[in-house]
Amino acid sequence: MEQKYREIFERINQSRRILLTFHKSPDGDCTGSAFALYYALKSMGKSPEIVSPEGLPFNCQFLNRDNVVKEGIGEEDRYDLTIVLDLSEPKRLMKGIDVTNRERFGYVINIDHHITGSGVGDMVVQIPEASATAEIVYDILKVNGVPFNRDIAKALYTAIMTDTGSLRYSSTTPRTLMIASDLLNYGITAWEISREVYESEPKARIILLSYALSTLRFELNDRIAYMGLTLDMISKAGATDDMTDQFVNYARSIRGVQVGLLFRETPEGKVKVSLRSKDEIDVARFSIQFGGGGHRNAAGIVLSCGLEESMKKVIEALKEYLK
Amino acid sequence: MEQKYREIFERINQSRRILLTFHKSPDGDCTGSAFALYYALKSMGKSPEIVSPEGLPFNCQFLNRDNVVKEGIGEEDRYDLTIVLDLSEPKRLMKGIDVTNRERFGYVINIDHHITGSGVGDMVVQIPEASATAEIVYDILKVNGVPFNRDIAKALYTAIMTDTGSLRYSSTTPRTLMIASDLLNYGITAWEISREVYESEPKARIILLSYALSTLRFELNDRIAYMGLTLDMISKAGATDDMTDQFVNYARSIRGVQVGLLFRETPEGKVKVSLRSKDEIDVARFSIQFGGGGHRNAAGIVLSCGLEESMKKVIEALKEYLK
């Protein structure tokens, strides 16, 4: 892999204008990976640009201190090199970023840690063993001798921390913790980042959490726990759609619960269902019957009926599935 | 410090019956430190005993797989060596453990990472730089060449994880993460422990959390956020007193909030107030006027009036204090 990492820097050295972009519904990993590369490239005298298909997650806004993230590309914009981060499926790219158009986007490198998908562009670096795309970016910068600074370390730490659920998920390896340890040597502390990521919650989000928890119901001897959020609750809390991220984990976190679910009305008149399971229970396989899918322990479904009806349908089917 | 660590093992080698004990209201750090030493001593052919003054925290019960924790000492019990963990104040010891009684408790070693207090016993190892007492236990075992196994690693990882808020608090140093990384080499995974500690919540606790969040109120332009729990709510949720641990952090975690508070009625007819502040705000100093105290960012008060009156008094005073 070292050879490939050196090639990436040869490409960077040959380029001036460099586009950094990532997937829709951006998370902390793609955001942090982009900022780490941004500051590394800046220090090398390059002109990098970060373009996000859909803003930044609420708990990563602090990384955009210099206000550099653009939400679109101008008609005239041309790049020598495009680096696509944390993306495994072309359809998750921003509309308008056509990576087959070399004239506009130059050479295209895709850096990703997903297990599925085949990547996009001229060079694909896909390492599923990495806890986060940021772990790969860390290696690329280290192999090429880039001097680390506070900005780079902060962005990478944020990315790894958010993508591993605060260094808790099964993706967290001894190496992940070694990297986290090393990053704390560059003028950042775990607390300053945790504070931004986990202790700067929008007030509306905590109020919405209280509404969500108040709807908690159980089925099948508490092996299923689920919650339902109406559009009314979201609006009453003054919240936005994206703020329900992670709520479903409260249902799963209960002892004995094997599947936790969150049902949520969307402005489009649908119901989005998030499913989280423990261990061997495969909610992706379960979700297929409703046209949904995902990973074994984290899947999603979209239904076109009302909230109560959606709950009834999915919970009844789930009870059968878990029998 | 290495010399002292070797001395500890000289003492252990000279002893057969060894008592491991810790502070009242036990947490993950003292519990995990005790289990790590228990399994290390067992492997050395010793007869260690863990005695807890007050059971085990709900999220550390899984460490007691072999059901070895005793909740008291028999009249006839005599020890060659007593190791007191994570304790800085003699008054936090279990009633009946009189460490000055050498005939019953033998030589007494105190291992602790608190900043305050002077410790107890014949040898005090107090290292405030350590993120957890378990970090010191790790060093002691390593210096003395104890072969690590899954049980030791699991106990130490649990201790460090819980005492650093999942490796988030300011106490988390590069070294803490190096140790965590090393521990994952002994047959444990971060997820299996996270699952036990953070994903095995008693149902009653999540229901009680929903009650607590539903009482959230704000003051002083959202610089203060507070919640109140009645005995009635605790009983309706089927919860026990100790399950409110960490609830106050939800109030503090909100953006802009400088002090988060939880008011809670106790069966003794009092009101316990937990205060958590961000950064420079010193809630220990604030609490003194109500006879309370603690650390700069985490303090407590006990009041003898009713819940609403307690809230009124403390919030009014806090508004003055923050002006």
XYZ file of C-alpha atoms in Angstrom, chain A residues 58-59 61 157 161 165-175 177-178 180-182 184-185 189-192 194-195 198-203 206-207 209-210 213-214 216 218 222 249-256 277-279, chain B residues 58-59 61 157 161 165-175 177-178 180-182 184-185 189-192 194-195 198-203 206-207 209-210 213-214 216 218 222 249-257 278-279:
110
model
C -24.116 19.764 13.198
C -21.378 18.349 15.412
C -19.370 22.675 12.108
C -9.308 12.796 15.588
C -13.943 9.513 17.103
C -18.834 5.890 18.285
C -16.190 7.403 20.556
C -13.771 4.503 20.057
C -16.392 1.937 21.018
C -17.500 0.062 17.910
C -16.049 -3.233 16.767
C -14.092 -1.380 14.080
C -11.830 0.010 16.828
C -8.546 -1.906 16.630
C -5.331 -1.606 18.632
C -4.031 0.407 15.675
C -6.081 3.627 19.411
C -2.376 3.969 18.552
C -5.589 8.362 18.321
C -2.779 8.378 20.847
C -0.325 9.805 18.307
C -2.898 13.831 20.844
C 0.774 14.740 20.468
C -6.770 17.196 23.629
C -9.438 14.494 23.590
C -11.669 16.722 25.667
C -11.612 19.800 23.383
C -15.331 15.622 22.624
C -16.687 18.909 23.873
C -20.695 15.527 22.120
C -21.195 18.537 24.402
C -22.470 21.133 21.952
C -25.867 19.620 21.324
C -28.504 21.859 19.771
C -31.143 22.540 22.432
C -32.293 17.278 23.387
C -35.918 18.367 23.498
C -34.836 13.269 22.281
C -37.140 13.731 25.233
C -38.005 8.608 24.540
C -41.497 9.391 25.789
C -40.778 4.182 23.829
C -41.656 -2.706 23.939
C -38.605 -6.555 25.623
C -29.370 3.674 19.792
C -31.255 4.493 23.002
C -33.750 1.773 22.133
C -31.057 -0.748 21.279
C -28.946 0.109 24.350
C -31.503 -1.412 26.725
C -30.549 -4.723 28.320
C -32.256 -7.642 26.615
C -29.594 -4.799 16.205
C -27.175 -6.526 18.521
C -24.677 -9.184 17.519
C -24.991 -1.705 37.309
C -22.759 -1.436 34.258
C -21.854 -6.444 37.067
C -10.206 -1.580 29.885
C -13.215 3.465 29.668
C -16.184 8.901 29.827
C -15.286 6.586 26.952
C -11.840 8.119 26.457
C -13.284 11.627 26.181
C -12.443 13.555 29.333
C -9.456 15.835 29.734
C -7.742 13.142 31.789
C -7.276 11.119 28.575
C -3.613 11.426 27.601
C -1.646 9.929 24.713
C -0.466 7.342 27.244
C -4.763 5.588 24.592
C -1.498 3.636 24.260
C -6.023 1.031 25.817
C -4.432 -0.013 22.528
C -2.169 -2.512 24.279
C -6.866 -4.863 22.986
C -4.010 -7.269 22.264
C -12.443 -6.049 21.809
C -13.538 -2.474 22.474
C -17.044 -3.376 21.376
C -17.597 -6.323 23.734
C -18.726 -1.052 25.316
C -21.676 -3.330 24.816
C -23.080 1.293 27.473
C -25.501 -1.039 25.694
C -26.928 -2.999 28.615
C -28.973 -0.230 30.151
C -31.694 -1.243 32.585
C -35.061 -0.531 30.956
C -34.073 4.750 30.028
C -37.659 5.344 31.122
C -34.177 9.384 31.572
C -37.242 10.161 29.515
C -35.576 15.100 30.084
C -39.259 15.986 30.032
C -35.811 20.236 31.292
C -33.646 26.817 30.983
C -29.907 29.087 28.161
C -24.658 15.517 31.547
C -27.595 15.809 29.155
C -28.282 19.264 30.563
C -24.655 20.319 30.338
C -24.191 18.877 26.851
C -26.440 21.503 25.277
C -24.721 24.182 23.227
C -24.374 27.417 25.178
C -25.185 25.826 28.521
C -18.048 23.659 31.336
C -14.470 24.927 31.329
